Tab-separated table of C-alpha atoms in Angstrom:
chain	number	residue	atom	x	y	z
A	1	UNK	CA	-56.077	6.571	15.248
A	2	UNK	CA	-57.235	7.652	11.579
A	3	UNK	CA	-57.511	11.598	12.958
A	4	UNK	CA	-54.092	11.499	13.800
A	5	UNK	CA	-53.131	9.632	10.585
A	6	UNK	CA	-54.718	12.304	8.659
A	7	UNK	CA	-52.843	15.397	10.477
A	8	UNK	CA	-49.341	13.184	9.875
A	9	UNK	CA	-50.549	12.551	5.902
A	10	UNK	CA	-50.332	16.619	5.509
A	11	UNK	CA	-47.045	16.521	6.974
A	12	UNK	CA	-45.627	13.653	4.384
A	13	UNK	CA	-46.717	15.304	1.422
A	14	UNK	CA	-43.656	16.179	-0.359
A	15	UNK	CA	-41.558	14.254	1.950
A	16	UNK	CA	-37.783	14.237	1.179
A	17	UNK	CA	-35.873	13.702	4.330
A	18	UNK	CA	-37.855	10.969	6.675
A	19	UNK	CA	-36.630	7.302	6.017
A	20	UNK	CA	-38.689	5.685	8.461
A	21	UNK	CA	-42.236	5.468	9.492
A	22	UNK	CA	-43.095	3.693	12.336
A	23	UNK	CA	-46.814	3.483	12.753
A	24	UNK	CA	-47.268	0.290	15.083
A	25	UNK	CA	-50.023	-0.311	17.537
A	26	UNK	CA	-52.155	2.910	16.539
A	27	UNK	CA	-55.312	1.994	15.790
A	28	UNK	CA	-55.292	2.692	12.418
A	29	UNK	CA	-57.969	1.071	10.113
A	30	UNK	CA	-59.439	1.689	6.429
A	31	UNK	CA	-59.482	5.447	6.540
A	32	UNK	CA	-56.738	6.053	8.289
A	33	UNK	CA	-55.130	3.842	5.318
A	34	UNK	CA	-56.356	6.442	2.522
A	35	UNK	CA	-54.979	9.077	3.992
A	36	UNK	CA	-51.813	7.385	4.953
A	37	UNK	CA	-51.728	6.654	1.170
A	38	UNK	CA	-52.249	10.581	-0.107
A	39	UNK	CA	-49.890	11.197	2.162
A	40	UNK	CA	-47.200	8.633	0.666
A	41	UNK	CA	-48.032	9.154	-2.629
A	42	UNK	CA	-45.011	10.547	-4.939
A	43	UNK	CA	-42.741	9.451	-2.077
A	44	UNK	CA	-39.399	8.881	-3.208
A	45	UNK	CA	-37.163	8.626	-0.250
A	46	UNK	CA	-39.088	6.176	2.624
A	47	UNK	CA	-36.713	3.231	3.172
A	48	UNK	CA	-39.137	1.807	5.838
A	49	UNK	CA	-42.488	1.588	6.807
A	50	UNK	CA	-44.498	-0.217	9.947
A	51	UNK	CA	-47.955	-0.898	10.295
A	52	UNK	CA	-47.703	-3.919	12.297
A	53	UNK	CA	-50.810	-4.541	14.604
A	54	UNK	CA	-53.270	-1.925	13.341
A	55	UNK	CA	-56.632	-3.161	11.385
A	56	UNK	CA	-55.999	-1.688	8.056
A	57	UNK	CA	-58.012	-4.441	6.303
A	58	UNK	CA	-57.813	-5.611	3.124
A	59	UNK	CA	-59.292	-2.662	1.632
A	60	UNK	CA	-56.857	-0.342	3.524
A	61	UNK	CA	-53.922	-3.140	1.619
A	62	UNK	CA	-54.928	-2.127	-1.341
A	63	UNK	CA	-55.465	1.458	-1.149
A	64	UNK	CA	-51.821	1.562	0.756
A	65	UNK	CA	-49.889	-0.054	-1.800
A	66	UNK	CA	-51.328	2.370	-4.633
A	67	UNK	CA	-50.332	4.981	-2.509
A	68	UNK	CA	-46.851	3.556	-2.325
A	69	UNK	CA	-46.880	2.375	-5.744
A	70	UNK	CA	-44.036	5.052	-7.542
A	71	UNK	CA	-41.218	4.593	-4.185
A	72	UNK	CA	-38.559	2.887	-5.858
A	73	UNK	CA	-36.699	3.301	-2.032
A	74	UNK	CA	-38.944	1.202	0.047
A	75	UNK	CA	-36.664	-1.945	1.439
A	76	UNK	CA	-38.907	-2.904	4.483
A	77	UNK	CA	-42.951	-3.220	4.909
A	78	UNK	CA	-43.871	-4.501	8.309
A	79	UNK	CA	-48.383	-5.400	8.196
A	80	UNK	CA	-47.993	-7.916	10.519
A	81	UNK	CA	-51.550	-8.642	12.128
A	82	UNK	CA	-53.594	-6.165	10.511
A	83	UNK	CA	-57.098	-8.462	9.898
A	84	UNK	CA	-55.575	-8.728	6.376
A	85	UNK	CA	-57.330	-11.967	4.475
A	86	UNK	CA	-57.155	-12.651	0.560
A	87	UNK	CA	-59.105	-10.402	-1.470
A	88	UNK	CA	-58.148	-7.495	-3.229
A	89	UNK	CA	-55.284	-6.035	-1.350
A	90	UNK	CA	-53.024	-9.094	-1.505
A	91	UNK	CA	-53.479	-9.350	-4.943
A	92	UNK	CA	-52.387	-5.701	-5.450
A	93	UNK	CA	-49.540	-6.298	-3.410
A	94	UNK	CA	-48.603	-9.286	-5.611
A	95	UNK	CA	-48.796	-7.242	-8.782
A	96	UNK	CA	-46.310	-4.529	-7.259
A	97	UNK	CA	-43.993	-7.346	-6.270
A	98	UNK	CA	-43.647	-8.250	-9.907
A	99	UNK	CA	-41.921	-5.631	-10.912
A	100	UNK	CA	-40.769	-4.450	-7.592
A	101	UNK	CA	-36.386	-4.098	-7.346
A	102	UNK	CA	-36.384	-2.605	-3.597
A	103	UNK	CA	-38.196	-4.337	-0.907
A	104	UNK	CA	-35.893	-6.513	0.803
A	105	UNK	CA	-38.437	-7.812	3.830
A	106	UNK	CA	-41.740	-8.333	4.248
A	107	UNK	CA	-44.402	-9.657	7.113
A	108	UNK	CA	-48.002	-10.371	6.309
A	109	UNK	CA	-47.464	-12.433	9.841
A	110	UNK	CA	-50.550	-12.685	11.575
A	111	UNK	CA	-53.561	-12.118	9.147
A	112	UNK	CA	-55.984	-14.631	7.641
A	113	UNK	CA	-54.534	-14.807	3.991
A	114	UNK	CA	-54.971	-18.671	4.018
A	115	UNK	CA	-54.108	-20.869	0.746
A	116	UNK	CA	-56.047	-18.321	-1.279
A	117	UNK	CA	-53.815	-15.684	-0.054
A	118	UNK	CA	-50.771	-17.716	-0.530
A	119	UNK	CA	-51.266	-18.752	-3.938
A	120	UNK	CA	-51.870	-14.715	-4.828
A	121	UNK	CA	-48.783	-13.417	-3.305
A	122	UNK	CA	-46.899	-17.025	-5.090
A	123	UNK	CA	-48.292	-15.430	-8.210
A	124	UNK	CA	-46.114	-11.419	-7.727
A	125	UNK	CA	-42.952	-13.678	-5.948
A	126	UNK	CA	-42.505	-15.273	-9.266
A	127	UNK	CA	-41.437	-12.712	-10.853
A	128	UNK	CA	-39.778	-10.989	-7.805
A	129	UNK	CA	-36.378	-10.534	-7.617
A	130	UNK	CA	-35.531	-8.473	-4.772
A	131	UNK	CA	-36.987	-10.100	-1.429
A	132	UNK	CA	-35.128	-11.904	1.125
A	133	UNK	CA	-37.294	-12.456	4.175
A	134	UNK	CA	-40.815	-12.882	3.655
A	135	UNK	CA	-42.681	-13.859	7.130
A	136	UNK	CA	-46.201	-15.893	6.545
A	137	UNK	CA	-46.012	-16.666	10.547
A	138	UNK	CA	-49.777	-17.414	11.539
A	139	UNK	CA	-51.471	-17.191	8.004
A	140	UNK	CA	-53.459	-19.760	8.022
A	141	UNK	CA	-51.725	-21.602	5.389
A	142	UNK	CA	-52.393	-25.047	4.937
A	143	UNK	CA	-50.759	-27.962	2.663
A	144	UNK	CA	-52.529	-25.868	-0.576
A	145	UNK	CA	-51.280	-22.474	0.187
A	146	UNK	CA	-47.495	-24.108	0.876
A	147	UNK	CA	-47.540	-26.054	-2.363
A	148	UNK	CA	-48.511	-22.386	-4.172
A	149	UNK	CA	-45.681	-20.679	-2.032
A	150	UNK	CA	-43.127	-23.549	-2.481
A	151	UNK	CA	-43.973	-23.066	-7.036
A	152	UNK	CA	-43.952	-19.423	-6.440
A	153	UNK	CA	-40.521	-19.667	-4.750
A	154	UNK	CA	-38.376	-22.362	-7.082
A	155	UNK	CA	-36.465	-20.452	-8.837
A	156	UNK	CA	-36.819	-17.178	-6.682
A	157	UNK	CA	-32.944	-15.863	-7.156
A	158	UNK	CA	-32.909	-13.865	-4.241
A	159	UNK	CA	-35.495	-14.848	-0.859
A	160	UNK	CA	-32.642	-15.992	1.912
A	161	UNK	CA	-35.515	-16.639	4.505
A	162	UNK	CA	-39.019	-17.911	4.977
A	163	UNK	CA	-40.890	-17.568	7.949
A	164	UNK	CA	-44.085	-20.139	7.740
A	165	UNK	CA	-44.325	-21.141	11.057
A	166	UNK	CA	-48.084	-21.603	13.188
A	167	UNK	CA	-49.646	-22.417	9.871
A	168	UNK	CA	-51.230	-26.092	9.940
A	169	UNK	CA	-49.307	-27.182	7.232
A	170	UNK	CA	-49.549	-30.999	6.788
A	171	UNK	CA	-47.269	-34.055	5.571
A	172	UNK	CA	-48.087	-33.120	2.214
A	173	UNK	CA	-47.545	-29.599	2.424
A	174	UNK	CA	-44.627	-30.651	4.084
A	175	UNK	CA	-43.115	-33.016	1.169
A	176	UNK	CA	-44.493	-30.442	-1.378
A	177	UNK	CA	-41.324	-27.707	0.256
A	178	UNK	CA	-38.859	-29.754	0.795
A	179	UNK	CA	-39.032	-31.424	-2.969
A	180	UNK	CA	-39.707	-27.838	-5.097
A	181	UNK	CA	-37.301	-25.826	-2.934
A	182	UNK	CA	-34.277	-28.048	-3.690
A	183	UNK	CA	-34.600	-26.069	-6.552
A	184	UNK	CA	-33.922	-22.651	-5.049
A	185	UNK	CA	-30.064	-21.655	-4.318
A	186	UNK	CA	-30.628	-18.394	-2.297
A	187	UNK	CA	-32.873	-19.755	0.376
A	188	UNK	CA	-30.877	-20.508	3.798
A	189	UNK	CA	-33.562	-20.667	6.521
A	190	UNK	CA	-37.434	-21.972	6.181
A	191	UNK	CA	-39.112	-22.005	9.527
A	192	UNK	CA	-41.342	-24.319	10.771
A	193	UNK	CA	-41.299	-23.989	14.221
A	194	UNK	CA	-44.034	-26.047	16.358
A	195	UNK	CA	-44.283	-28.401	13.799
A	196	UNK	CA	-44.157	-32.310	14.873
A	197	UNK	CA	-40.920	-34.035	15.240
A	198	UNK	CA	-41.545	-36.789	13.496
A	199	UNK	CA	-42.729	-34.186	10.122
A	200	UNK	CA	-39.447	-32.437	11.106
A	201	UNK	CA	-37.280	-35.464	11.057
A	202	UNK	CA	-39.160	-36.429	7.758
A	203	UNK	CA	-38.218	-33.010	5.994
A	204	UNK	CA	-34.736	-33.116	6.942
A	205	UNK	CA	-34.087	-36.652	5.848
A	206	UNK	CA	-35.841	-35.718	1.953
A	207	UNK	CA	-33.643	-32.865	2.126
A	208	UNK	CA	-30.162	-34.688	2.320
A	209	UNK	CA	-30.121	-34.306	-1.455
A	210	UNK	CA	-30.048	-30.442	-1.682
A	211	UNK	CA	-27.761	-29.226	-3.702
A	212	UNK	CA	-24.842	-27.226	-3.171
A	213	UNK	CA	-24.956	-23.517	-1.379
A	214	UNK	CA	-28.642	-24.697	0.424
A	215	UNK	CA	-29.414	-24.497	3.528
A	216	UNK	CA	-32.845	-25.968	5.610
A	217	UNK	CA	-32.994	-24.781	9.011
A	218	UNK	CA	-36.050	-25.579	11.278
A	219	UNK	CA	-36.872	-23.673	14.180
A	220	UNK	CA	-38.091	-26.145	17.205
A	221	UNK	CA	-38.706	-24.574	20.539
A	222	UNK	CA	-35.667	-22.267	20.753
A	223	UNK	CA	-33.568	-24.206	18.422
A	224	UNK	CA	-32.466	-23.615	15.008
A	225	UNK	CA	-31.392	-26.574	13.227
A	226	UNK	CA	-29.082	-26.527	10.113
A	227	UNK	CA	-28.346	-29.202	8.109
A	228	UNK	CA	-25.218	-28.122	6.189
A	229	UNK	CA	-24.575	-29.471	2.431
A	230	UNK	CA	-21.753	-27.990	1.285
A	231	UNK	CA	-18.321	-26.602	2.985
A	232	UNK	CA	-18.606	-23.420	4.661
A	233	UNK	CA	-16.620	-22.201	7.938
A	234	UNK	CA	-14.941	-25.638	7.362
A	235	UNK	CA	-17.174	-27.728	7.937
A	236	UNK	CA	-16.792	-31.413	6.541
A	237	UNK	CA	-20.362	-31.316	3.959
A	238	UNK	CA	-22.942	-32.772	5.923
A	239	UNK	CA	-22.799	-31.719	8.682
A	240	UNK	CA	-25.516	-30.638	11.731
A	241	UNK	CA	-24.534	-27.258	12.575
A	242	UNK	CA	-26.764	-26.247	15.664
A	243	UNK	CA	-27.801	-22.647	16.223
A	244	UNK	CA	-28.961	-21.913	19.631
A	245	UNK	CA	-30.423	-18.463	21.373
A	246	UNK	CA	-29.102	-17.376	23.878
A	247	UNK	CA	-32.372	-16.898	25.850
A	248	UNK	CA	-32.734	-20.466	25.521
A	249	UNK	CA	-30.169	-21.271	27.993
A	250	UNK	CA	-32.782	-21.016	31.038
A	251	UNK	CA	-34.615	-24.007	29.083
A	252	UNK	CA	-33.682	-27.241	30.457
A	253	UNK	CA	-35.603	-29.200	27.753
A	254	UNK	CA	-33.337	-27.115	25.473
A	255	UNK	CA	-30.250	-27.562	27.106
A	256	UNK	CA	-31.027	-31.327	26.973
A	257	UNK	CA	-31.828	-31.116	23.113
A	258	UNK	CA	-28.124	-29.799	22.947
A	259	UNK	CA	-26.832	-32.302	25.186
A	260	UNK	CA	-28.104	-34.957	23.028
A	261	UNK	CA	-27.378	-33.464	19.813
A	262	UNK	CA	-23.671	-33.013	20.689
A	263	UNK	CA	-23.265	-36.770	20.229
A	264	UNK	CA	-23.785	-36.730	16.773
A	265	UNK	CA	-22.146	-33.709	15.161
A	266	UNK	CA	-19.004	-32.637	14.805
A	267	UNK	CA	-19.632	-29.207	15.019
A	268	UNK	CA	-21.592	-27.264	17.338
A	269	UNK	CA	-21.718	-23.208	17.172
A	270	UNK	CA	-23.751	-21.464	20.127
A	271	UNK	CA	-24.464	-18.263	18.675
């Protein structure tokens, strides 16, 4: 809890060895935040830092990331489900992901950001140039927030993965990512998982005209499919190159899915 969070802050305070800070699952909320971010502040040498499932707030958000501000080391920020929602924190966090040249991944997964959220955090990402995996999992993004996200991203030089999956994003929404991120040559993998095969199979067919070095991979049920556009492994160009877990060979459905999908690729990697 925030007691404990306060003894640990003490202990940071001129920090020059630790490299990772795994605070997960402790209760921490608002205060515990501030002092997290005393403790943090002047921090040069924390590579990683997770919060996930605590209720830091949006207040605690903000107060965090001015605590974190200076750390020019900081590759990987885990707040996954921490009651989060689009006010003053994500905003801050946008601003420090202007100018930001370290963090590498980042999960808001899980907290209420919604559309306004989204079009905050599209606001830092365009002028980002070090991210590449952002997970938006459960946001409550909608066909607004991915339009935002999908402007924010265009010409994003760097972002190899976006997790957006459990957000009831609609056909629009849907047609507003696949048209803008044509545009972007880094990203390789935008999730979607649980989304409607027939707004899958729509997606994938706009997105035969990617250009080279682009990837769209959609995660259905415990399937990753990739459709391929340029030659790589040698692969003839498009081609449908299917991923597939290995914990999703005690799925039958899944197994079926494969099955089927043999028939029309020439190509099939189990990973």
């Amino acid at each position: 809890g925030d007691g404990g969070v306060g003894r640990l802050a003490e202990a940071l305070r001129g920090n020059t060895s630790l490299v990772v800070l795994n605070l997960s699952n402790n209760q921490i909320g608002i205060e515990g935040a501030r002092l997290l971010a005393d403790g943090l502040r002047g921090d040069t040498t924390l590579g990683r830092l997770l919060l996930r499932r605590n209720a830091i707030k949006d207040e605690g958000l903000a107060l965090l990331v001015d605590g974190f501000r200076g750390n020019t080391m900081l590759h990987t920020l885990n707040l996954a489900y921490n009651e989060i929602i689009a006010r003053e924190g994500i905003g801050k966090l946008a601003d420090w992901l202007r100018g930001n040249t370290a963090l590498e991944w980042l999960s808001l997964r899980g907290n209420k950001m919604g559309d306004n959220g989204a079009r905050l955090l599209a606001d830092g990402l365009r002028e980002n140039r070090s991210l590449k995996e952002l997970m938006l999992g459960g946001s409550y993004i909608r066909d607004e927030g991915a339009a935002h996200l999908a402007d924010g991203l265009r010409e994003h030089k760097a972002l190899y993965m976006l997790c957006l999956r459990n957000n009831p994003i609609g056909d629009e929404g849907m047609r507003y990512l696949a048209d803008r991120l044509q545009d972007n040559l880094a990203l390789e993998v935008l999730n979607l998982a649980e989304k409607k095969p027939r707004q899958l199979e729509k997606l994938l067919e706009r997105n035969r005209r990617l250009r080279p070095q682009k990837y769209l991979a959609i995660q259905r049920r415990k399937l990753v499919f990739a459709w391929c556009v340029k030659i790589r492994y040698g692969f003839p160009v498009e081609v449908m190159e299917l991923l597939l877990d290995h914990s999703a060979w005690n799925d039958k459905l899944a197994l079926h899915e494969l099955q089927m999908l043999q028939n029309h690729t020439k190509k099939c990697v189990v990973m």
